[in-house]
Coordinates of C-alpha atoms and ligand atoms in Angstrom, one line a residue:
X1 CA 97.8 -14.7 -53.8
X2 CA 95.2 -12.0 -54.3
X3 CA 94.2 -9.7 -51.5
X4 CA 92.1 -7.6 -53.7
X5 CA 90.0 -8.6 -56.7
X6 CA 88.4 -6.0 -58.9
X7 CA 88.5 -3.4 -56.1
X8 CA 87.0 -5.8 -53.5
X9 CA 89.2 -6.5 -50.5
X10 CA 89.4 -10.1 -49.4
X11 CA 88.7 -10.2 -45.7
X12 CA 90.7 -12.2 -43.2
X13 CA 87.3 -13.9 -42.5
X14 CA 85.4 -13.9 -45.7
X15 CA 82.0 -15.3 -46.2
X16 CA 80.9 -17.5 -49.2
X17 CA 77.5 -18.4 -50.1
X18 CA 75.7 -20.6 -52.6
X19 CA 73.3 -19.1 -55.0
X20 CA 70.1 -19.5 -53.0
X21 CA 71.7 -18.5 -49.7
X22 CA 70.8 -21.7 -47.9
X23 CA 74.6 -22.5 -47.4
X24 CA 77.0 -20.0 -45.9
X25 CA 80.6 -20.6 -45.3
X26 CA 83.2 -18.7 -43.4
X27 CA 86.7 -18.9 -44.8
X28 CA 90.0 -17.9 -43.1
X29 CA 91.7 -16.0 -45.9
X30 CA 94.5 -14.0 -44.1
X31 CA 96.6 -14.1 -47.3
X32 CA 93.7 -13.5 -49.7
X33 CA 92.8 -15.9 -52.4
X34 CA 95.6 -18.5 -52.7
X35 CA 96.4 -20.6 -55.6
X36 CA 93.3 -19.9 -57.8
X37 CA 93.0 -22.5 -60.6
X38 CA 90.8 -24.2 -63.1
X39 CA 91.2 -27.9 -63.6
X40 CA 90.4 -30.0 -66.7
X41 CA 89.5 -33.2 -64.9
X42 CA 86.1 -34.9 -65.8
X43 CA 84.4 -33.1 -62.8
X44 CA 85.9 -29.6 -63.1
X45 CA 85.5 -29.4 -66.8
X46 CA 81.8 -29.6 -66.3
X47 CA 81.4 -27.3 -63.3
X48 CA 83.8 -24.7 -64.6
X49 CA 84.5 -23.1 -61.3
X50 CA 87.7 -21.3 -60.4
X51 CA 88.9 -23.0 -57.3
X52 CA 91.3 -21.8 -54.5
X53 CA 92.8 -23.4 -51.5
X54 CA 92.3 -23.1 -47.8
X55 CA 93.4 -25.5 -45.0
X56 CA 90.7 -27.7 -43.5
X57 CA 90.6 -25.6 -40.3
X58 CA 90.1 -22.5 -42.4
X59 CA 86.6 -23.3 -43.5
X60 CA 83.5 -23.5 -41.5
X61 CA 79.9 -24.1 -42.6
X62 CA 78.1 -21.5 -40.6
X63 CA 74.7 -22.1 -42.1
X64 CA 72.8 -24.7 -44.1
X65 CA 74.9 -27.8 -43.5
X66 CA 71.7 -29.8 -43.9
X67 CA 71.5 -28.5 -47.5
X68 CA 75.0 -29.7 -48.4
X69 CA 75.1 -32.8 -50.6
X70 CA 78.2 -35.0 -51.0
X71 CA 79.3 -36.2 -54.4
X72 CA 82.1 -38.7 -54.8
X73 CA 83.4 -40.6 -57.8
X74 CA 86.4 -42.6 -59.1
X75 CA 88.6 -43.3 -56.0
X76 CA 86.0 -41.8 -53.7
X77 CA 88.7 -39.9 -51.9
X78 CA 87.8 -36.3 -52.7
X79 CA 84.5 -35.0 -51.2
X80 CA 82.6 -32.6 -53.4
X81 CA 80.0 -30.6 -51.7
X82 CA 77.2 -28.7 -53.3
X83 CA 73.9 -27.0 -52.3
X84 CA 71.1 -29.5 -52.7
X85 CA 68.6 -26.7 -53.3
X86 CA 70.4 -24.5 -55.9
X87 CA 72.9 -27.0 -57.1
X88 CA 75.9 -24.7 -56.7
X89 CA 79.3 -26.3 -55.8
X90 CA 80.7 -24.7 -52.7
X91 CA 83.8 -26.5 -51.7
X92 CA 85.5 -29.9 -51.8
X93 CA 88.1 -31.8 -49.7
X94 CA 90.9 -32.5 -52.1
X95 CA 92.2 -35.9 -53.2
X96 CA 95.7 -34.5 -53.9
X97 CA 96.0 -32.7 -50.6
X98 CA 93.5 -34.0 -48.1
X99 CA 94.5 -31.5 -45.5
X100 CA 93.0 -28.8 -47.8
X101 CA 89.7 -27.7 -49.1
X102 CA 89.2 -26.3 -52.5
X103 CA 86.5 -23.7 -52.6
X104 CA 84.5 -22.0 -55.3
X105 CA 85.9 -18.5 -55.7
X106 CA 82.7 -17.4 -57.4
X107 CA 81.0 -18.0 -54.1
X108 CA 83.0 -15.4 -52.2
X109 CA 80.8 -12.5 -51.3
X110 CA 81.2 -9.5 -53.6
X111 CA 84.0 -11.1 -55.7
X112 CA 83.8 -11.5 -59.5
X113 CA 86.1 -14.4 -60.2
X114 CA 86.7 -13.1 -63.7
X115 CA 88.5 -10.1 -62.3
X116 CA 91.3 -12.5 -61.4
X117 CA 92.2 -12.5 -65.2
X118 CA 93.8 -15.6 -66.5
X119 CA 94.3 -18.4 -63.9
X120 CA 96.4 -21.5 -64.4
X121 CA 94.7 -24.7 -65.5
X122 CA 95.7 -27.8 -63.5
X123 CA 96.3 -31.0 -65.5
X124 CA 93.5 -32.9 -63.7
X125 CA 93.2 -35.5 -66.5
X126 CA 96.6 -36.8 -65.3
X127 CA 95.8 -36.6 -61.6
X128 CA 99.0 -36.3 -59.4
X129 CA 97.7 -39.2 -57.4
X130 CA 97.5 -41.4 -60.5
X131 CA 101.1 -40.7 -61.6
X132 CA 103.6 -43.4 -60.9
Ligands
LIG1 ZN1 71.8 -23.1 -52.5

């Protein structure tokens, strides 16, 4: 976990915003940024975001829910949300762990995700839910 990134402290309730500011999230991050990852699945390799985890109850859309668009593909289990105005991915409900959201670390206010250094890459091509 990361309680401080590039000199910026992660707040227990940290805000996250899309690029245009229409969508504002409040995240409960008492332990900082947990489990930041990249993923090489067909979706993530295109959007390129570093994603971290939060329980479903730890994420609230405080502004702009009407701007959020939902995108689903493949098994239509995961729910990928993005701002319909600026196109930025904000968060998604996971397929692998539906009790969690993944969120875009780059949306955290004041945080430069590249200050995390190297983050692990999940083998999303071979999704855990597809393994027998
Ligand atoms: Zn936006």
